[in-house]
Tab-separated table of C-alpha atoms in Angstrom:
chain	number	residue	atom	x	y	z
A	146	MET	CA	99.428	111.264	68.738
A	147	PRO	CA	95.832	110.130	68.655
A	148	PRO	CA	92.931	112.850	69.946
A	149	LEU	CA	91.988	112.053	73.780
A	150	ARG	CA	88.568	111.742	74.138
A	151	GLY	CA	86.429	112.518	77.100
A	152	ASP	CA	82.616	112.997	77.851
A	153	LEU	CA	82.263	116.338	76.735
A	154	ILE	CA	85.549	116.801	74.692
A	155	SER	CA	88.331	115.596	72.578
A	156	LEU	CA	91.980	116.861	72.390
A	157	ARG	CA	93.574	116.610	69.586
A	158	LEU	CA	96.717	118.105	67.435
A	159	VAL	CA	96.757	121.563	66.025
A	160	ARG	CA	96.388	120.914	62.026
A	161	SER	CA	96.690	123.626	59.231
A	162	ALA	CA	93.035	124.474	58.843
A	163	ASP	CA	93.001	125.542	62.196
A	164	ILE	CA	95.551	128.147	62.049
A	165	ASP	CA	93.892	131.446	60.966
A	166	GLY	CA	90.938	130.774	63.159
A	167	LEU	CA	93.516	130.164	65.971
A	168	ILE	CA	94.948	133.895	64.874
A	169	GLU	CA	91.615	135.368	65.806
A	170	LEU	CA	90.962	132.988	69.212
A	171	LEU	CA	93.954	133.766	70.603
A	172	ASN	CA	94.469	137.536	70.042
A	173	ASP	CA	90.894	138.434	70.530
A	174	LEU	CA	91.112	140.460	73.712
A	175	GLY	CA	87.417	139.618	74.577
A	176	THR	CA	87.882	136.149	75.158
A	177	ARG	CA	91.382	136.186	76.480
A	178	GLY	CA	90.722	136.480	80.168
A	179	ALA	CA	94.058	135.651	82.666
A	180	LEU	CA	96.016	135.194	79.505
A	181	GLY	CA	95.555	138.794	78.421
A	182	HIS	CA	99.175	139.302	78.395
A	183	PHE	CA	100.166	136.411	76.241
A	184	LEU	CA	99.026	137.968	72.693
A	185	LYS	CA	101.013	136.473	69.983
A	186	SER	CA	101.449	137.687	66.689
A	187	GLU	CA	100.358	136.014	63.521
A	188	THR	CA	103.903	135.115	62.643
A	189	ASP	CA	104.501	133.698	65.913
A	190	ILE	CA	101.556	131.362	65.511
A	191	ARG	CA	102.118	130.407	61.840
A	192	SER	CA	106.368	129.812	62.471
A	193	ARG	CA	105.510	127.970	65.526
A	194	PHE	CA	102.809	125.264	63.808
A	195	GLU	CA	105.618	125.106	60.874
A	196	ARG	CA	108.564	124.381	62.839
A	197	ASP	CA	106.627	121.626	64.794
A	198	GLY	CA	103.013	121.429	64.520
A	199	TYR	CA	102.288	122.537	68.383
A	200	TRP	CA	103.713	119.616	69.475
A	201	SER	CA	107.126	118.470	70.268
A	202	ASP	CA	108.781	116.107	72.979
A	203	ASP	CA	108.803	118.710	75.994
A	204	SER	CA	106.222	120.979	74.575
A	205	GLY	CA	102.466	120.879	73.113
A	206	VAL	CA	99.437	122.563	72.452
A	207	LEU	CA	96.268	120.396	72.116
A	208	LEU	CA	93.047	121.922	70.939
A	209	MET	CA	89.313	121.367	72.857
A	210	ILE	CA	86.633	119.671	70.613
A	211	ASP	CA	83.264	119.493	71.641
A	212	ALA	CA	80.466	117.604	70.542
A	213	ALA	CA	79.858	119.839	67.354
A	214	ALA	CA	83.282	119.811	65.822
A	215	ASP	CA	84.089	123.262	67.307
A	216	ILE	CA	87.204	124.635	68.726
A	217	VAL	CA	85.992	125.317	72.126
A	218	GLY	CA	89.584	126.185	74.043
A	219	TRP	CA	93.328	124.881	74.006
A	220	ILE	CA	95.342	123.588	76.753
A	221	GLY	CA	99.251	123.178	76.719
A	222	PHE	CA	102.448	122.196	78.658
A	223	VAL	CA	106.067	123.219	78.958
A	224	PRO	CA	108.611	122.149	81.280
A	225	VAL	CA	108.681	123.676	84.390
A	226	ILE	CA	112.644	124.401	84.155
A	227	TYR	CA	114.875	122.541	82.386
A	228	TYR	CA	116.765	120.850	85.095
A	229	PHE	CA	113.137	120.074	86.983
A	230	TYR	CA	111.063	116.799	85.852
A	231	GLY	CA	107.886	118.484	85.362
A	232	TYR	CA	105.977	120.541	83.290
A	233	GLU	CA	103.140	123.387	83.754
A	234	ILE	CA	100.154	122.994	81.777
A	235	SER	CA	98.264	126.444	81.073
A	236	TYR	CA	94.651	126.150	79.383
A	237	GLN	CA	91.964	128.580	77.719
A	238	VAL	CA	88.109	128.359	76.849
A	239	PHE	CA	87.370	130.327	74.177
A	240	GLY	CA	84.305	132.727	75.079
A	241	GLU	CA	81.778	133.062	77.641
A	242	GLN	CA	79.632	130.768	75.843
A	243	TYR	CA	81.649	127.693	76.486
A	244	ALA	CA	82.515	128.677	80.186
A	245	GLY	CA	80.969	126.854	82.793
A	246	LYS	CA	80.591	123.479	80.815
A	247	GLY	CA	83.199	121.729	82.145
A	248	TYR	CA	85.432	121.457	79.138
A	249	ALA	CA	88.568	122.946	80.819
A	250	THR	CA	88.393	120.353	83.979
A	251	GLU	CA	87.962	117.709	81.470
A	252	ALA	CA	90.619	118.643	79.894
A	253	LEU	CA	92.786	119.160	82.243
A	254	GLY	CA	91.913	115.340	83.490
A	255	LEU	CA	92.576	114.322	80.387
A	256	LEU	CA	95.818	115.702	79.691
A	257	THR	CA	97.263	115.266	83.297
A	258	GLU	CA	96.448	111.027	82.694
A	259	TYR	CA	97.986	111.591	79.573
A	260	LEU	CA	101.387	113.495	80.800
A	261	PHE	CA	101.607	110.668	83.861
A	262	SER	CA	101.292	107.729	81.427
A	263	THR	CA	104.070	108.928	78.982
A	264	LYS	CA	106.422	111.026	80.413
A	265	LEU	CA	109.503	110.834	83.067
A	266	MET	CA	108.372	113.132	85.897
A	267	ASP	CA	106.393	112.945	89.045
A	268	ARG	CA	104.514	116.342	89.513
A	269	LEU	CA	102.318	118.798	87.121
A	270	GLN	CA	101.764	122.222	88.121
A	271	LEU	CA	99.293	125.196	87.387
A	272	SER	CA	99.917	129.105	87.629
A	273	ILE	CA	96.642	130.598	88.630
A	274	ARG	CA	95.871	134.508	89.336
A	275	PRO	CA	93.670	134.247	92.380
A	276	ASP	CA	90.847	136.150	91.223
A	277	ASN	CA	90.375	133.440	88.298
A	278	LEU	CA	87.963	131.561	90.545
A	279	ALA	CA	86.900	129.124	87.658
A	280	SER	CA	90.160	128.191	86.961
A	281	LEU	CA	90.683	127.601	90.829
A	282	ARG	CA	87.895	125.587	91.023
A	283	VAL	CA	89.134	123.604	87.639
A	284	ALA	CA	92.401	122.770	89.777
A	285	GLU	CA	90.398	121.956	92.744
A	286	LYS	CA	88.598	119.429	90.390
A	287	CYS	CA	90.968	117.399	88.715
A	288	GLY	CA	93.320	117.024	92.486
A	289	TYR	CA	96.221	119.828	92.210
A	290	THR	CA	97.083	120.983	95.623
A	291	ARG	CA	97.484	124.676	96.471
A	292	GLU	CA	101.106	125.392	97.095
A	293	GLY	CA	100.967	128.940	97.864
A	294	VAL	CA	101.339	132.179	96.118
A	295	MET	CA	103.919	133.643	93.850
A	296	ARG	CA	103.901	137.517	95.033
A	297	SER	CA	104.084	140.307	92.136
A	298	LEU	CA	105.184	137.264	89.763
A	299	ALA	CA	102.860	137.927	86.795
A	300	PHE	CA	102.863	141.562	84.743
A	301	ILE	CA	99.450	142.323	83.037
A	302	GLU	CA	97.052	144.957	82.175
A	303	GLY	CA	99.598	147.509	83.829
A	304	ARG	CA	100.462	146.073	87.295
A	305	PHE	CA	101.780	142.958	89.012
A	306	HIS	CA	100.127	140.163	89.814
A	307	ASP	CA	100.180	137.496	93.013
A	308	ILE	CA	100.059	133.912	91.306
A	309	GLU	CA	99.029	130.861	93.279
A	310	LEU	CA	100.777	127.631	92.272
A	311	TRP	CA	99.326	124.354	92.593
A	312	SER	CA	100.366	121.060	91.698
A	313	ILE	CA	99.408	117.401	91.427
A	314	THR	CA	102.180	114.248	91.749
A	315	ARG	CA	101.831	111.015	90.044
A	316	GLN	CA	101.042	109.241	93.466
A	317	THR	CA	98.010	111.932	93.995
A	318	GLN	CA	96.774	111.497	90.424
A	319	GLU	CA	96.995	107.384	90.659
A	320	ALA	CA	94.839	107.281	94.208
A	321	LEU	CA	92.439	109.599	92.340
């Protein structure tokens, strides 16, 4: 897959040279934010890369690369449920120095367009903690619509949290 290029970042596949740095970034509690409950072991990270390079027909991870060629975050997609045609997208910017610069917004826009142009499905969705205001803004800017609240869905930091469900359909995305 060729890189997806925007004005601020490009999205590219994970490379073997990225793995050591990703192990650090993905498990740095200071940059985990709302994703703190998804820590990954070094073994899991390496074995997933060896299995499929973090990219397959039904799921994938792309790295956000800025103009200085720094890895500033990641974005990925997985099937919603195996018997539905749709994907859930997740994303993370690595640290405050990269927050608020539009990287996540551009990444979500690029991946949304890519998935609608290459996959047989009509819907993409996001699951966002209601207190993650930055991510809620990203969803809005990219044309996603809030559908509702999934109560007590995620166990994070010792307690259950509500999660907002946001989505976009092919028809909505094409009208943007």
